[in-house]
Short mmCIF file of C-alpha atoms (C1' of nucleotides) in Angstrom, two decimals:
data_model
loop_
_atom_site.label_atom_id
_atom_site.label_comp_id
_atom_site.label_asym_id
_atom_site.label_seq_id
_atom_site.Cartn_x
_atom_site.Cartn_y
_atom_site.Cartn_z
CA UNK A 1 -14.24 -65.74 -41.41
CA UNK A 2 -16.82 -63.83 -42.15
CA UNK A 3 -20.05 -65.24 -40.60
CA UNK A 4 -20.32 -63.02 -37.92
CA UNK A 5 -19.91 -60.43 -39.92
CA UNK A 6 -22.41 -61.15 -42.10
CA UNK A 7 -24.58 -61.66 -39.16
CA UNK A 8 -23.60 -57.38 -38.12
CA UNK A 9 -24.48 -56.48 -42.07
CA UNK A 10 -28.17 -58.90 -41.34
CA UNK A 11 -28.76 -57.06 -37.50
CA UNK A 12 -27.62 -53.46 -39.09
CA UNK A 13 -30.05 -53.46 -41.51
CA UNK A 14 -33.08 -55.11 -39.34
CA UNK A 15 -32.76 -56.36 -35.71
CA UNK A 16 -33.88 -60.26 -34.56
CA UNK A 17 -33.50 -63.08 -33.16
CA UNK A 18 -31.50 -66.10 -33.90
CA UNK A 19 -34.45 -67.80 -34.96
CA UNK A 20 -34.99 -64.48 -37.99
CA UNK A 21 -31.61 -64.94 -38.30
CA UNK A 22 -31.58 -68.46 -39.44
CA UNK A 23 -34.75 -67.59 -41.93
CA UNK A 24 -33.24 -64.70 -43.65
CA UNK A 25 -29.80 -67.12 -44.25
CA UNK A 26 -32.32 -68.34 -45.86
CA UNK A 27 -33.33 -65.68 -48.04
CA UNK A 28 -31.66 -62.53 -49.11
CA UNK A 29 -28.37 -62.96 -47.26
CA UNK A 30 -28.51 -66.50 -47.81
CA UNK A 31 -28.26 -65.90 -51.60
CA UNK A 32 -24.13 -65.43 -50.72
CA UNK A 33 -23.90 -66.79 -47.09
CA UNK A 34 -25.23 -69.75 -46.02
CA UNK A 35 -25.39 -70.76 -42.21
CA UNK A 36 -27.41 -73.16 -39.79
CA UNK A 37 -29.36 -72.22 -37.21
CA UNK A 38 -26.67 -74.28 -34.58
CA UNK A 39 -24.21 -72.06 -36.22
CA UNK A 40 -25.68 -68.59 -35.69
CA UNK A 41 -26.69 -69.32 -32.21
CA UNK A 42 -23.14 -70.65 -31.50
CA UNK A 43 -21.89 -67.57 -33.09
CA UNK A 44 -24.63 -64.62 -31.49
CA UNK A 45 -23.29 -66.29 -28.16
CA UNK A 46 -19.61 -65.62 -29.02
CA UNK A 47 -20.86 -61.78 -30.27
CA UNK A 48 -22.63 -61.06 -27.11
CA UNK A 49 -19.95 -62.12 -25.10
CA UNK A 50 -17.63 -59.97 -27.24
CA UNK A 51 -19.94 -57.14 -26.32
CA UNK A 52 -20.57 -56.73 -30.47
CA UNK A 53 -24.36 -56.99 -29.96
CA UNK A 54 -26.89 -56.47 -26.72
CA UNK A 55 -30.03 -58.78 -26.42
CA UNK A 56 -33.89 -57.68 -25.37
CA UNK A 57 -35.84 -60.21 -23.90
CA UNK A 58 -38.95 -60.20 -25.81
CA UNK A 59 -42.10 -61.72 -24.36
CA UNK A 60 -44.63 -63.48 -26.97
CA UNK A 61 -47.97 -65.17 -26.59
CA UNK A 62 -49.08 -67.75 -28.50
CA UNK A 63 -44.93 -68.29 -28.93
CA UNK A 64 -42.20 -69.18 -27.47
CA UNK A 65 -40.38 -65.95 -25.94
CA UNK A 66 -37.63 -64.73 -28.22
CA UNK A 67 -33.76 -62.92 -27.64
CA UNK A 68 -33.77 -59.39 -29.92
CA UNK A 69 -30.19 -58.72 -31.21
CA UNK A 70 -29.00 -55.69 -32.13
CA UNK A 71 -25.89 -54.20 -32.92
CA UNK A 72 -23.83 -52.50 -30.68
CA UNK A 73 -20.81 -49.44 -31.14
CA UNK A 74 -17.72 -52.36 -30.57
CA UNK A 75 -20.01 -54.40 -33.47
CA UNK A 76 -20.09 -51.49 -35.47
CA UNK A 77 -16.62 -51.00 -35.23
CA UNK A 78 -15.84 -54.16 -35.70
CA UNK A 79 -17.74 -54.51 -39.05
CA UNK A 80 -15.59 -51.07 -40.19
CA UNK A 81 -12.34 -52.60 -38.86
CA UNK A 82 -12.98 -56.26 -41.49
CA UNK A 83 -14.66 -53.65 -44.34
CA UNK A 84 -11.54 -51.99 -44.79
CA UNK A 85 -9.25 -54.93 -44.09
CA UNK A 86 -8.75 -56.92 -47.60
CA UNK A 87 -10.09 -60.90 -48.34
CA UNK A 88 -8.88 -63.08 -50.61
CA UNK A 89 -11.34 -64.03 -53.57
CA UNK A 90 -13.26 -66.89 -52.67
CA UNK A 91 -12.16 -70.26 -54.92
CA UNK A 92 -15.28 -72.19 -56.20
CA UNK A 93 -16.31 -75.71 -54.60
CA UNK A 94 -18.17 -77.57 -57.00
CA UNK A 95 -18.68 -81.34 -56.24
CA UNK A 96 -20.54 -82.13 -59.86
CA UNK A 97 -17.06 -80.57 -61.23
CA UNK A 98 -15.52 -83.24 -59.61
CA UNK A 99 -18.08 -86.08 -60.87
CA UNK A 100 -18.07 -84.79 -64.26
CA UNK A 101 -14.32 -85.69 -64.60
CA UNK A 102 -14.96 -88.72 -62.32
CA UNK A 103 -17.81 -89.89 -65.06
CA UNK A 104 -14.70 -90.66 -67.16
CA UNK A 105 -14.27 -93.40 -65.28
CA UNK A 106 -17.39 -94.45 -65.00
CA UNK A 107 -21.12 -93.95 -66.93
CA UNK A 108 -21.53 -91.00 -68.32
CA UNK A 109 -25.06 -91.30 -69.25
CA UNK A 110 -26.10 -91.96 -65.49
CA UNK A 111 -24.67 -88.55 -64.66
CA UNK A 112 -27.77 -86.96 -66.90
CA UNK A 113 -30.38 -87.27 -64.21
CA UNK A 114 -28.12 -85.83 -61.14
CA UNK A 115 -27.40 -82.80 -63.76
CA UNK A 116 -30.80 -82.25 -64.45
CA UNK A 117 -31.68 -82.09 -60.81
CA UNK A 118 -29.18 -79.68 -60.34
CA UNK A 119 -30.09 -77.46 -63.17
CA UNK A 120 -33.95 -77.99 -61.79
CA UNK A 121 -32.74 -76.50 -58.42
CA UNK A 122 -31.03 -73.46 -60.54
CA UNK A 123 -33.70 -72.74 -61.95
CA UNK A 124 -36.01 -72.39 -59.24
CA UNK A 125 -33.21 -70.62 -57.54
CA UNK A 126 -33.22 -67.83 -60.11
CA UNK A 127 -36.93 -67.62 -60.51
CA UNK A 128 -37.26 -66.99 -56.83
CA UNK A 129 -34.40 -64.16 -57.67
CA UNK A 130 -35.89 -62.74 -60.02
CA UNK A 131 -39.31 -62.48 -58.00
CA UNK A 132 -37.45 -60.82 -55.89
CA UNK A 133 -36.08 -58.20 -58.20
CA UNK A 134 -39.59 -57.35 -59.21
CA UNK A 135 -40.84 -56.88 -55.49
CA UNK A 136 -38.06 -54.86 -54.25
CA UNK A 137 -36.54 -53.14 -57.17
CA UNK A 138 -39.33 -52.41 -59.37
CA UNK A 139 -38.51 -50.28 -62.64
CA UNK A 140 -36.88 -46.71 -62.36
CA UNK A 141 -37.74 -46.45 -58.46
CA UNK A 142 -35.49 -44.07 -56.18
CA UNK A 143 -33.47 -46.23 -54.49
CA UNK A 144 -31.19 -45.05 -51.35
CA UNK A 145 -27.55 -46.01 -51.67
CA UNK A 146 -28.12 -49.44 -49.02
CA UNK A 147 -30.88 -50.56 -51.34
CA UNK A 148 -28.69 -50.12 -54.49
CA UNK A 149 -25.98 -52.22 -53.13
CA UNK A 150 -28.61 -55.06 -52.14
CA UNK A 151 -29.68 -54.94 -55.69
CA UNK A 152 -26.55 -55.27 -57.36
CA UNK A 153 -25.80 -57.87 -55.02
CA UNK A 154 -28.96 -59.60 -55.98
CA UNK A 155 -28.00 -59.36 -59.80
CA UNK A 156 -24.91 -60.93 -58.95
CA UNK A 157 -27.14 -63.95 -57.69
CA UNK A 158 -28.99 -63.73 -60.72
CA UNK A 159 -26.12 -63.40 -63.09
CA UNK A 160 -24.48 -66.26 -61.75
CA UNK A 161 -27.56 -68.74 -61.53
CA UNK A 162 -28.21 -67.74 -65.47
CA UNK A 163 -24.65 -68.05 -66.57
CA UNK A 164 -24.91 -71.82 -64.19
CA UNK A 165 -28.10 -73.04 -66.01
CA UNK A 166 -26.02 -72.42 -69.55
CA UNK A 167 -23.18 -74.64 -68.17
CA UNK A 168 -25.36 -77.16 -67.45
CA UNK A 169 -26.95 -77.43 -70.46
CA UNK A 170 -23.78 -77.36 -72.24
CA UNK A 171 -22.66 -80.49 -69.78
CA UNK A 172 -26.20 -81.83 -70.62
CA UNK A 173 -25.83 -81.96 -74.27
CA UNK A 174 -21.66 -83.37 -73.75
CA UNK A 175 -23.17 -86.19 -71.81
CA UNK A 176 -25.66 -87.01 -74.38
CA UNK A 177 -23.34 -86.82 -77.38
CA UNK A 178 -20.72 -88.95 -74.92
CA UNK A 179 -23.40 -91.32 -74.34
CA UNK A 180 -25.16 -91.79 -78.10
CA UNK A 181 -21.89 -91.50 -79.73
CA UNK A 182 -20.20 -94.13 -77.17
CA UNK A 183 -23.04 -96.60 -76.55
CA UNK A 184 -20.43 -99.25 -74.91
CA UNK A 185 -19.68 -97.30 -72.10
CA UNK A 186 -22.69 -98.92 -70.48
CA UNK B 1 -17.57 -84.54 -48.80
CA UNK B 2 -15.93 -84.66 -52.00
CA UNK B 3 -12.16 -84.56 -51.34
CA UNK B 4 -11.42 -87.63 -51.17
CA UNK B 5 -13.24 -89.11 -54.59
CA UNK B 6 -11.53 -85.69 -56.10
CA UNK B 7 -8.35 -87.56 -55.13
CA UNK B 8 -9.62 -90.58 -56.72
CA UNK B 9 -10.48 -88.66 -59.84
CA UNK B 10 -7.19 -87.45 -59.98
CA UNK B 11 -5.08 -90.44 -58.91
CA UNK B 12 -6.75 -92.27 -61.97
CA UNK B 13 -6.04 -89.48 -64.54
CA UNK B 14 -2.70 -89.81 -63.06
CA UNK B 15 -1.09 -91.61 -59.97
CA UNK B 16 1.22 -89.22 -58.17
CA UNK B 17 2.64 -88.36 -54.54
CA UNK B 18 0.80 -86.14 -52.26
CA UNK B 19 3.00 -83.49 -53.27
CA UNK B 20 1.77 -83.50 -56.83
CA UNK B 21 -1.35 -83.60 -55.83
CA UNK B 22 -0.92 -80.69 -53.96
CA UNK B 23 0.29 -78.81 -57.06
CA UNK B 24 -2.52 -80.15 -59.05
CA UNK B 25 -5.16 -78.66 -56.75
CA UNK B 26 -3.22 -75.68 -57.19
CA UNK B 27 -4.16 -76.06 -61.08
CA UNK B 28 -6.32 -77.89 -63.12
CA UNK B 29 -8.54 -79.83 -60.21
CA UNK B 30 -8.41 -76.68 -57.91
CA UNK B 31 -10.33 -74.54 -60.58
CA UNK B 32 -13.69 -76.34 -59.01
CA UNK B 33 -11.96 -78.43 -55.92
CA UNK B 34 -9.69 -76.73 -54.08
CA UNK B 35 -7.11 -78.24 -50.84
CA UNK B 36 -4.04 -77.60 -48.79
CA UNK B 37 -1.25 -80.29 -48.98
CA UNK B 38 -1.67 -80.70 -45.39
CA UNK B 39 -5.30 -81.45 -45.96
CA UNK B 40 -3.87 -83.76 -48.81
CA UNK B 41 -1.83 -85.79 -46.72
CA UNK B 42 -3.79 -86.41 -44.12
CA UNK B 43 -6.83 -87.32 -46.41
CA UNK B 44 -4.22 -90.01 -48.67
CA UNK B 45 -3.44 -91.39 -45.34
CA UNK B 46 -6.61 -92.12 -43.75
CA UNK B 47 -7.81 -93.27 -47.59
CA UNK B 48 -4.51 -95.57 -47.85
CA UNK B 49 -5.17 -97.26 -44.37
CA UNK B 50 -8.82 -98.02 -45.60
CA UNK B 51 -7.30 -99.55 -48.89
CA UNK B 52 -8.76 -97.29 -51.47
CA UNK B 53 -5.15 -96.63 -52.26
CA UNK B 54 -1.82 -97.94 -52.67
CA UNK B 55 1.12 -96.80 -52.37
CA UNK B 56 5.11 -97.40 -54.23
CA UNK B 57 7.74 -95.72 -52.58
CA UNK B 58 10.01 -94.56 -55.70
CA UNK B 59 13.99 -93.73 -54.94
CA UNK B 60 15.03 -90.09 -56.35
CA UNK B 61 18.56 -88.69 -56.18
CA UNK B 62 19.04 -84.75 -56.03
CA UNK B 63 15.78 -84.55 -54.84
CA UNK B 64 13.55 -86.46 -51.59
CA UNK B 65 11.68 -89.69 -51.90
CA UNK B 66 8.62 -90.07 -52.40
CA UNK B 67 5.07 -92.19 -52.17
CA UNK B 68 3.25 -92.36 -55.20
CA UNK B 69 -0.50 -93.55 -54.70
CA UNK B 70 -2.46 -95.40 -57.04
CA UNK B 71 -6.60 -96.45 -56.94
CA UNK B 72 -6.89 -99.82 -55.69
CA UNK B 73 -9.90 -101.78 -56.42
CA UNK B 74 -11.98 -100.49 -53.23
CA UNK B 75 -11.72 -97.16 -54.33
CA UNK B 76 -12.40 -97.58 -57.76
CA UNK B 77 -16.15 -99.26 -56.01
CA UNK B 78 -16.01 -95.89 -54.04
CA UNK B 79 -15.92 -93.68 -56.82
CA UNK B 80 -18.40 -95.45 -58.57
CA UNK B 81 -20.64 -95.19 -55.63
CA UNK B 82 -20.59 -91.93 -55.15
CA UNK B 83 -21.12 -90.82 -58.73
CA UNK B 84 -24.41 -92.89 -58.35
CA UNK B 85 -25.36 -91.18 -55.49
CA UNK B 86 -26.99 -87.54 -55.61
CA UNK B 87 -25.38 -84.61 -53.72
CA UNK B 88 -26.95 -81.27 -53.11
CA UNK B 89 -25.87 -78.29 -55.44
CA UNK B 90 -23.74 -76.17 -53.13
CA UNK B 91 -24.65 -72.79 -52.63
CA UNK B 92 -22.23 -69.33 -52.82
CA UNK B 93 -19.81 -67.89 -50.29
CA UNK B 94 -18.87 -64.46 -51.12
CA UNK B 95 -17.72 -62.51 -48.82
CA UNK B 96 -16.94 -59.45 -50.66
CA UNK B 97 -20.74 -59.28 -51.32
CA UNK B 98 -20.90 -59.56 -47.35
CA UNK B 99 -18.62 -56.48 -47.62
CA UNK B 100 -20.87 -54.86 -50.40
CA UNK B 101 -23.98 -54.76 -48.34
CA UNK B 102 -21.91 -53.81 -45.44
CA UNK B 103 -20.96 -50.87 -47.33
CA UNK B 104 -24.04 -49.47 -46.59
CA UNK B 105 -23.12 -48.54 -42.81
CA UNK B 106 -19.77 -47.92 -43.81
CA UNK B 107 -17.84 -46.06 -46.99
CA UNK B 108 -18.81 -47.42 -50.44
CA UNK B 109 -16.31 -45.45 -51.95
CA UNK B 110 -13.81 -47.55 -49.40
CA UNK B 111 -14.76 -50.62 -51.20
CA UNK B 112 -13.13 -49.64 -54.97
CA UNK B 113 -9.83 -50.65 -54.76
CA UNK B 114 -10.89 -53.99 -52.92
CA UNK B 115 -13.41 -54.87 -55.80
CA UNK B 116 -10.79 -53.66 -58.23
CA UNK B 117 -8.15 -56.00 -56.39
CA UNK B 118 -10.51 -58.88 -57.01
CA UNK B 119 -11.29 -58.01 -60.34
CA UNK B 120 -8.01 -58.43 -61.54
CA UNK B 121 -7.60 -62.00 -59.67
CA UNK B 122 -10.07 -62.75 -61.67
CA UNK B 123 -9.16 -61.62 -64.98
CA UNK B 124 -5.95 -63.40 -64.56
CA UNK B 125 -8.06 -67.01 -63.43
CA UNK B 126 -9.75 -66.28 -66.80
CA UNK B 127 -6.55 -65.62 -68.56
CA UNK B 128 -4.79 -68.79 -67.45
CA UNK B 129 -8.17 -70.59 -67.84
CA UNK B 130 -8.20 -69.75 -71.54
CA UNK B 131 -4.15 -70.32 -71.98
CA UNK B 132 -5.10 -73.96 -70.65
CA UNK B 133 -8.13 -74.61 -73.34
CA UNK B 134 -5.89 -72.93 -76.63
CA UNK B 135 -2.93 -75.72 -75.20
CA UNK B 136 -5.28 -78.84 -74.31
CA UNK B 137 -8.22 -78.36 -76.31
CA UNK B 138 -7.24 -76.62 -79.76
CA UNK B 139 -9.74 -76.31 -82.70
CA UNK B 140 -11.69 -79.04 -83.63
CA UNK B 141 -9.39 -81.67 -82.23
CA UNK B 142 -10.65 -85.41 -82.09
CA UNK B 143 -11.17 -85.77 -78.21
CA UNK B 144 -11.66 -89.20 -76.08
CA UNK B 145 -14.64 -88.88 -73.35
CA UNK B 146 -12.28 -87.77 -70.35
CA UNK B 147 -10.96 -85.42 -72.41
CA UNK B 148 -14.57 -84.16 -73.51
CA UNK B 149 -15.42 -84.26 -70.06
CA UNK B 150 -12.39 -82.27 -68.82
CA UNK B 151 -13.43 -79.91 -71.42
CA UNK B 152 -16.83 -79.12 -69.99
CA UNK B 153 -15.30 -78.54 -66.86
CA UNK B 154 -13.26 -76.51 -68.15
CA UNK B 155 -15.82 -74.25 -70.43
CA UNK B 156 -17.42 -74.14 -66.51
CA UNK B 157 -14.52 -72.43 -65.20
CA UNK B 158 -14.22 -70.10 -67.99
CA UNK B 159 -17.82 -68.70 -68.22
CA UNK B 160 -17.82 -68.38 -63.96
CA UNK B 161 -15.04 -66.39 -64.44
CA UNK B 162 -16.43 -64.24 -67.16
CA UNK B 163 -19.54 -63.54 -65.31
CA UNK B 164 -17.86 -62.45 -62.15
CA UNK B 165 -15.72 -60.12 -64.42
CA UNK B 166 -18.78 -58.79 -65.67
CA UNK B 167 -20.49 -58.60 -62.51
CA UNK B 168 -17.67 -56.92 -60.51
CA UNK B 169 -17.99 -54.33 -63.07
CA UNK B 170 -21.60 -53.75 -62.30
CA UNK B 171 -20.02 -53.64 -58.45
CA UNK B 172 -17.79 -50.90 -59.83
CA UNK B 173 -20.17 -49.11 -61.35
CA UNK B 174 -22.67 -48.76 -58.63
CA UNK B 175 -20.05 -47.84 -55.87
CA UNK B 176 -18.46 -45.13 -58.23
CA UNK B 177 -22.44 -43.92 -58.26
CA UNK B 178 -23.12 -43.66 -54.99
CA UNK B 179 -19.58 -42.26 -53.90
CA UNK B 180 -20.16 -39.35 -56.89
CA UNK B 181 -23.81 -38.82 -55.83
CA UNK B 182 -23.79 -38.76 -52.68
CA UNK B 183 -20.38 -37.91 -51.19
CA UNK B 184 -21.67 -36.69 -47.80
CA UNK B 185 -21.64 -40.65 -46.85
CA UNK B 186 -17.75 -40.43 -45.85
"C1'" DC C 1 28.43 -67.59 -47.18
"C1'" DT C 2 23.90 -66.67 -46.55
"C1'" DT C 3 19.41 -66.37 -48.09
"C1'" DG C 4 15.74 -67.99 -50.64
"C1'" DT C 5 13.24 -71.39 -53.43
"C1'" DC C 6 11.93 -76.03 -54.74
"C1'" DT C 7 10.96 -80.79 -53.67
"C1'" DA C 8 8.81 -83.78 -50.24
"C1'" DT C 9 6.48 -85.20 -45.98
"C1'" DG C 10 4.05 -84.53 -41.95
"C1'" DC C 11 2.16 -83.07 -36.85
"C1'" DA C 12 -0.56 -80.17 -33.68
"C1'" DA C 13 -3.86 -76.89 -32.55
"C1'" DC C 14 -7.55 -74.35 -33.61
"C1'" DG C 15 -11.70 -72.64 -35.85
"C1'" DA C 16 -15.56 -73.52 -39.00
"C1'" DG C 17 -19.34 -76.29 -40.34
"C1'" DT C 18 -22.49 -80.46 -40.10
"C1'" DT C 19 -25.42 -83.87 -37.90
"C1'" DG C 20 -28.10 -85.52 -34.40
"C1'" DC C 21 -30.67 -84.66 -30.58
"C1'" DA C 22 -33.59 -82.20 -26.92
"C1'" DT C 23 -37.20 -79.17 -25.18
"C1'" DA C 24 -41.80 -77.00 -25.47
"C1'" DG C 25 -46.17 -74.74 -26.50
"C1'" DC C 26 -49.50 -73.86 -30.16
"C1'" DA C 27 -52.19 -74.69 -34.53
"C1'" DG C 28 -54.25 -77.44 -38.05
"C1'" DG C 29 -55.50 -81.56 -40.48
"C1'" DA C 30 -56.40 -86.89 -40.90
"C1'" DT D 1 -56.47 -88.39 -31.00
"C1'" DC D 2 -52.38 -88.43 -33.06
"C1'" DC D 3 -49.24 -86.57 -36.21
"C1'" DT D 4 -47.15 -82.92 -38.55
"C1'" DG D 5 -45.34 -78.35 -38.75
"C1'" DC D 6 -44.10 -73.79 -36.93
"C1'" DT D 7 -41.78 -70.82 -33.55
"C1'" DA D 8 -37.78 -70.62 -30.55
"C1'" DT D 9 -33.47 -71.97 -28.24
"C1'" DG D 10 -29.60 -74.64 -27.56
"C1'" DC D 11 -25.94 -78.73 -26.46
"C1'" DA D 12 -22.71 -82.43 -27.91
"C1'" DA D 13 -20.03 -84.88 -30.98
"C1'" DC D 14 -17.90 -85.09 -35.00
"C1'" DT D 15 -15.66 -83.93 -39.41
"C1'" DC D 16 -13.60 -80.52 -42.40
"C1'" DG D 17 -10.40 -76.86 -43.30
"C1'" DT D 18 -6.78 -73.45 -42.00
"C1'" DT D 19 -2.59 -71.86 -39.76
"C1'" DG D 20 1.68 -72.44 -37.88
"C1'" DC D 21 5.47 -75.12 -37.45
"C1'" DA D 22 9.20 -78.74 -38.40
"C1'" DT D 23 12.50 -81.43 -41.08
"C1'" DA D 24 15.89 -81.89 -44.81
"C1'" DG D 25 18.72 -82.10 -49.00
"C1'" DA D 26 19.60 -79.62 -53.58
"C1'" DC D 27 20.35 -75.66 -56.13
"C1'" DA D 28 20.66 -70.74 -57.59
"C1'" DA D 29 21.31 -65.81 -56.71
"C1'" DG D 30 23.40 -62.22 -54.21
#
DNA sequence: CTTGTCTATGCAACGAGTTGCATAGCAGGA
DNA sequence: TCCTGCTATGCAACTCGTTGCATAGACAAG
């Protein structure tokens, strides 16, 4: 599990609230783990029980008052203790995978327009990656040693998202030669 | 949810007991789909009670019993139903790049022989990947549309796991960096 | 003779993640 | 004026996924 530890890495590197929280899982840290904002509340509950964070009340005007998090020693210790511990490589989930094969036994062709949505969404995904790039890592800048591991966890993002939008086209251009070259398989 | 019509996917390819199942989601349908055979089981039974599939009970000698499941019409309707219907790309877990930014507030250096670790899982997903295309997909064979299909799936695998190779080598990299440069971050 | 592995099925408990809903003030546009 | 959207927090119910355990015969290695 590593949601509340991704949560530490997110509080470490900027304090907030839940509601922060929730908007940068849906941004940077997002880009690798993805949460609700049910889920992080759930979880910053758990964590303050645990004594892993403390909270400041935070009055606002114009806005609701908001909870501050930040991360306390047991938190800090906590994120050193799973650091050093090892995880098992994550195994990929991919539910187009799974109609691609399942296309076999139906129409092919009708899978085009759900790929092309998907490769839409990849796209934009790695255009708003590679925005970021240029705002936060421009060219030949002195970068301390937290910002160099957010970038090359950002060109992971990119990396993958590139190498995804060449899959897809390849899948694009099976399931047109599939469905020209088969044109019973209505 | 997509366990259940990756079931169905695999049940028509092949009708098979819960147990083979379970060993093909350790292979060929687990490269994008991955389950436990508990998982399995209870999923075939909750799918057999709502008659998407049927099951034969087949005598063995030396070795258990055991059900093998078949698609029944309803789940055929099922499948085809969800192919027509879109689902959202899913996005990335990866923990080690949880870890990676973590590194930050801990030892980069720390992190090597983790990344390494899951380097080499990698390479060898990539080398069994590639033994599986040379044996089911060999040069310029005359392929039916599943096996096309399979094939793009397949070519999916492959290039995911060449990118991570050559992204966890960027990973490398960068930590060897910033533990040479800057080895006062113990 | 014991230990371990393979085939084969499954339950129970727990933790993780999703979906739906609720509250509540403020700002801006139709 | 009403409706939408943003900030901000959270509960409840449900499904999905993991972990641990149990059974049981066959076979091979030590």
């Amino acid at each position: 599990m590593a949601l509340e530890h991704a949560i530490l890495v997110s509080l470490l590197e900027q304090p907030g609230s839940g509601y922060e929280l929730a908007r940068r899982f849906d941004r940077s840290i997002g880009y690798f783990w993805t949460a609700s904002h049910q889920q992080i509340y759930r979880v910053l509950g758990r964590m303050e029980r645990d004594g892993w964070i403390e909270v400041r009340e935070v009055r606002q005007d114009g806005r609701p008052d908001k909870k501050v998090y930040s991360v306390a020693a047991p938190g800090r210790s906590a994120l050193s203790a799973w650091l050093a511990e090892p995880v098992e490589p994550e195994s990929v989930r991919h539910s187009l995978a799974v109609k691609i094969r399942g296309a076999a036994f139906g129409d092919p062709a009708g899978l085009i327009a759900e790929t092309e949505r998907h490769r839409a969404v990849h796209a934009e995904r790695l255009a708003h990656y590679l925005a970021g790039e240029r705002r936060d890592f421009p060219d030949s800048a002195l970068l301390d040693a937290g910002q160099e591991l957010q970038h090359v966890v950002l060109r992971g993002g990119i990396a993958y998202e590139r190498m995804t939008l060449a899959w897809l086209d390849d899948v694009l251009a099976t399931l047109r030669r599939l469905g020209g070259a088969d044109p019973d398989t209505h």
